[in-house]
Every structure is written in structure tokens, then in C-alpha cells.
Coordinates of C-alpha atoms in Angstrom, one line a residue:
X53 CA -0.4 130.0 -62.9
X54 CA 3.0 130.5 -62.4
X55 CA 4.8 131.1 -58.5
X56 CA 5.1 134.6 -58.8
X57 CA 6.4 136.5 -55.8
X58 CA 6.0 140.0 -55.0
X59 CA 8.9 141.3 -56.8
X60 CA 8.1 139.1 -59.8
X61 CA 4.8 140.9 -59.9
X62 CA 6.4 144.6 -59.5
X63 CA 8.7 143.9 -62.4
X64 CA 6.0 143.0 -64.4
X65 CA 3.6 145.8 -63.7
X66 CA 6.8 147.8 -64.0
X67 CA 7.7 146.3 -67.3
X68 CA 3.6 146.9 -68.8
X69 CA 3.9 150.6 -67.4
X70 CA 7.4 151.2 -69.6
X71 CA 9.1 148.3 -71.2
X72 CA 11.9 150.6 -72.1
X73 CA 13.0 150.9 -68.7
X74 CA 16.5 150.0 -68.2
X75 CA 17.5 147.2 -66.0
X76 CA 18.8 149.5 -63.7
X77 CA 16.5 151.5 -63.2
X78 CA 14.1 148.0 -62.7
X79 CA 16.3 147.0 -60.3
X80 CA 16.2 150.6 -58.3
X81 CA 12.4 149.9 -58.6
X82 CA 12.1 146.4 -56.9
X83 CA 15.0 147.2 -54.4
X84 CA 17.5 144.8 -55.9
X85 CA 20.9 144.3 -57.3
X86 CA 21.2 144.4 -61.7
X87 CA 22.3 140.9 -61.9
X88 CA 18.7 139.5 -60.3
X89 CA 17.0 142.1 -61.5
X90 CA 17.7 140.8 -65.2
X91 CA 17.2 136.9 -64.5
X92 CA 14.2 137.6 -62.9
X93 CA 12.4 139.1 -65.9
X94 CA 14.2 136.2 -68.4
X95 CA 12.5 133.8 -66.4
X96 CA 9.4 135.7 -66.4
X97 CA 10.0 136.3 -70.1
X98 CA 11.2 132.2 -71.1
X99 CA 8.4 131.4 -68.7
X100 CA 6.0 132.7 -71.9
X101 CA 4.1 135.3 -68.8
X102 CA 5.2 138.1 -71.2
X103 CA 4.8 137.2 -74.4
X104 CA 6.0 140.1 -76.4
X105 CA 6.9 143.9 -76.1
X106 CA 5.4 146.6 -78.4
X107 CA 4.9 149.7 -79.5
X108 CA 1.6 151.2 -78.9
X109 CA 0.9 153.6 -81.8
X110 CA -1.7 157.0 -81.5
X111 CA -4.3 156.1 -84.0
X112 CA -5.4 159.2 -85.1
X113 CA -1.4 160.3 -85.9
X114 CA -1.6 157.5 -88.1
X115 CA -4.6 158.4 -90.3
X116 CA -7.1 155.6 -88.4
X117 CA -9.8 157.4 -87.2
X118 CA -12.2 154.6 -86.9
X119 CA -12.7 151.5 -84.9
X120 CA -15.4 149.2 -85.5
X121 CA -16.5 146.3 -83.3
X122 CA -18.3 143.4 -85.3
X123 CA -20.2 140.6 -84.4
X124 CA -19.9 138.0 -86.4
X125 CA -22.3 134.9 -87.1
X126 CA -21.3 131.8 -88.7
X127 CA -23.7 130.1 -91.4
X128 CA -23.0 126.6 -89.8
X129 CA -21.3 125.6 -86.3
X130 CA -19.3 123.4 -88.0
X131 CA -15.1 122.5 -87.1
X132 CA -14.4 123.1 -90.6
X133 CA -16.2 126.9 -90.7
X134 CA -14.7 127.8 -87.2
X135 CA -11.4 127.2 -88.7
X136 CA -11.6 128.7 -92.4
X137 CA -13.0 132.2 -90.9
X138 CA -10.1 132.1 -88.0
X139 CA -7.5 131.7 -90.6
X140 CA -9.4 134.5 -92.9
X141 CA -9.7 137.0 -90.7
X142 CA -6.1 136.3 -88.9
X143 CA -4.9 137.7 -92.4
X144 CA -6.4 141.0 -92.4
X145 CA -4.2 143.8 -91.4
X146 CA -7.5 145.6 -90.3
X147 CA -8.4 143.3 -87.8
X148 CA -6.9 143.1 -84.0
X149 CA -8.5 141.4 -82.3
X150 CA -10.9 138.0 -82.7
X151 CA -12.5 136.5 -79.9
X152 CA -15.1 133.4 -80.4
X153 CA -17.7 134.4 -77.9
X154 CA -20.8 132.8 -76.1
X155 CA -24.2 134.7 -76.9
X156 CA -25.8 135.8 -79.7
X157 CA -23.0 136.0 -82.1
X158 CA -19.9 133.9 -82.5
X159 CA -17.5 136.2 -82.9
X160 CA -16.4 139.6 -82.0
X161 CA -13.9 141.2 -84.1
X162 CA -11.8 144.8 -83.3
X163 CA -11.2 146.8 -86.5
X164 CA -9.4 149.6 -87.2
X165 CA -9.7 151.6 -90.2
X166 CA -9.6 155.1 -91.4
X167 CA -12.6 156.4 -92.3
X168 CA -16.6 154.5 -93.0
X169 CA -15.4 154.5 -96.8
X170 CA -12.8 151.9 -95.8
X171 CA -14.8 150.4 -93.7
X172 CA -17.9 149.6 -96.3
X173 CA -14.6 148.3 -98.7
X174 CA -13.7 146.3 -96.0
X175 CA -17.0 144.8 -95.5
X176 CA -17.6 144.3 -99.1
X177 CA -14.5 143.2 -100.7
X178 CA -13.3 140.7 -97.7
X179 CA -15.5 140.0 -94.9
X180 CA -18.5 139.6 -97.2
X181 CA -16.9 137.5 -100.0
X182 CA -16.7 134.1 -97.2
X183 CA -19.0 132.0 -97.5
X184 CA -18.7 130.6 -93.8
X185 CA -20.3 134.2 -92.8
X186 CA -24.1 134.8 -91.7
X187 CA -24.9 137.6 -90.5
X188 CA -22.4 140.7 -89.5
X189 CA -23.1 143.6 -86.6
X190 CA -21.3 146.4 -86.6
X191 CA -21.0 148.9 -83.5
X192 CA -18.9 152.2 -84.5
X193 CA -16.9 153.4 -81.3
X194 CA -17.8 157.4 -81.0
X195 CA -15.0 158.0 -77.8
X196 CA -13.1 156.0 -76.0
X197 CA -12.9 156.7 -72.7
X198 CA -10.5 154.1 -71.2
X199 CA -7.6 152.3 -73.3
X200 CA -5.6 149.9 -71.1
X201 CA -3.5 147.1 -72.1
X202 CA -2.2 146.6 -68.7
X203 CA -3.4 143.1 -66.3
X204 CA -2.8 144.2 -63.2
X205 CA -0.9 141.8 -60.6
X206 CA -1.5 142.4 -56.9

């Protein structure tokens, strides 16, 4: 981990709360002058701690009303099948996250889409045309009560 002090850690929570922020107002924030202020968050930001700034968009102001978590099976544990369906699946626009998990499954994938009919064209037209894929669980998210992509620092 990198040497973080407190005000390193205040920027950065600052920074996941508003990127936008302007450096003066940051620097009004952490109780220090502009100049720092600003080389503190390009070391931070050369130092690869934040990776990237974005814009969060409102799903359902964008016509995606459904998100679908899948777990995913692989028909061999083999190098080569771990690496085709990573590269597959890092292609689809409908997929946002992939995490190779422990358990049951071997992967679990975050999907977005608009409604079940994309979904089931989804399904049938990508995921289920590779032939590195098992078996497939979906789980169809009714509410979500908590969406965060702030970590934290203390």
C-alpha cells in the first residue's frame, strides 16, 4: 500500500464524493495552500491509487431498467478457457463487471440491459454461442437498496 497521510486520504475521499471539485475548493477542504493541494492529488493520481474519473450515469434515464447478475461456469478449468471467455465477455458493452470467483461458479458477471427481451438476446446470441461456457445462473436485481462506488480511507 502506498504511505498515505491523513490529508492524502481526505483528498481522496474528497475527490470519490465530487471529482469535479475544483482545486481550490480541495485545498479549502484539507486546510492547505492550491499549489500542494494539486501535487498532492498528481502523486496520488501518477501513483495509479485513482485510476480514472467518471461519470456515473442514472440507469433508468437512460432506458436500462434491468440488471442481471450471472454466474457463470466454465466447461473445463483449463488456462486456455479462462482466457478466451475473459477476452469474450471484456467485449460486451452489456457487461460491467467480471470477477472470477471461488465457490460454486467461476464467474460472476454484472449486466445491464433494458428490459428481459434484451436480456434472453443477450443470452442467446452471445453468451450462449461460446463454447468455453457450462452452465449460466442468472439472478434479476428487483431494488437496489445501496449503490456505492466509494472505498472509504480512514
Amino acid at each position: 500500500m502506498q504511505n498515505l497521510d491523513k490529508i492524502d486520504k481526505r483528498l481522496i475521499n474528497e475527490l470519490q464524493k465530487d471529482s469535479k471539485q475544483s482545486i481550490k475548493q480541495l485545498a479549502q477542504k484539507v486546510n492547505l495552500s492550491i499549489t500542494p493541494t494539486h501535487e498532492r492529488i498528481k502523486r496520488i493520481e501518477s501513483s495509479g491509487i485513482i485510476k480514472k474519473y467518471v461519470a456515473l450515469v442514472a440507469p433508468e434515464l437512460v432506458d436500462i431498467n434491468l440488471v442481471v447478475y450471472c454466474q457463470v461456469t466454465l466447461a473445463k478449468h483449463q488456462e486456455d478457457y479462462f482466457e478466451e471467455f475473459e477476452a469474450f465477455v471484456d467485449g460486451l458493452d452489456e457487461v460491467q463487471e467480471v470477477c472470477y470467483i471461488a465457490g460454486g461458479y467461476d464467474y460472476l458477471l454484472k449486466i445491464v440491459v433494458k428490459d428481459m427481451k434484451e436480456y434472453q438476446e443477450f443470452v442467446l446470441k452471445k453468451i450462449a454461442q461460446l463454447k468455453t461456457v457450462s452452465t449460466m445462473q442468472s439472478s434479476f436485481v428487483i431494488r437496489q437498496s445501496k449503490d456505492e462506488t466509494r472505498i472509504k480511507l480512514k
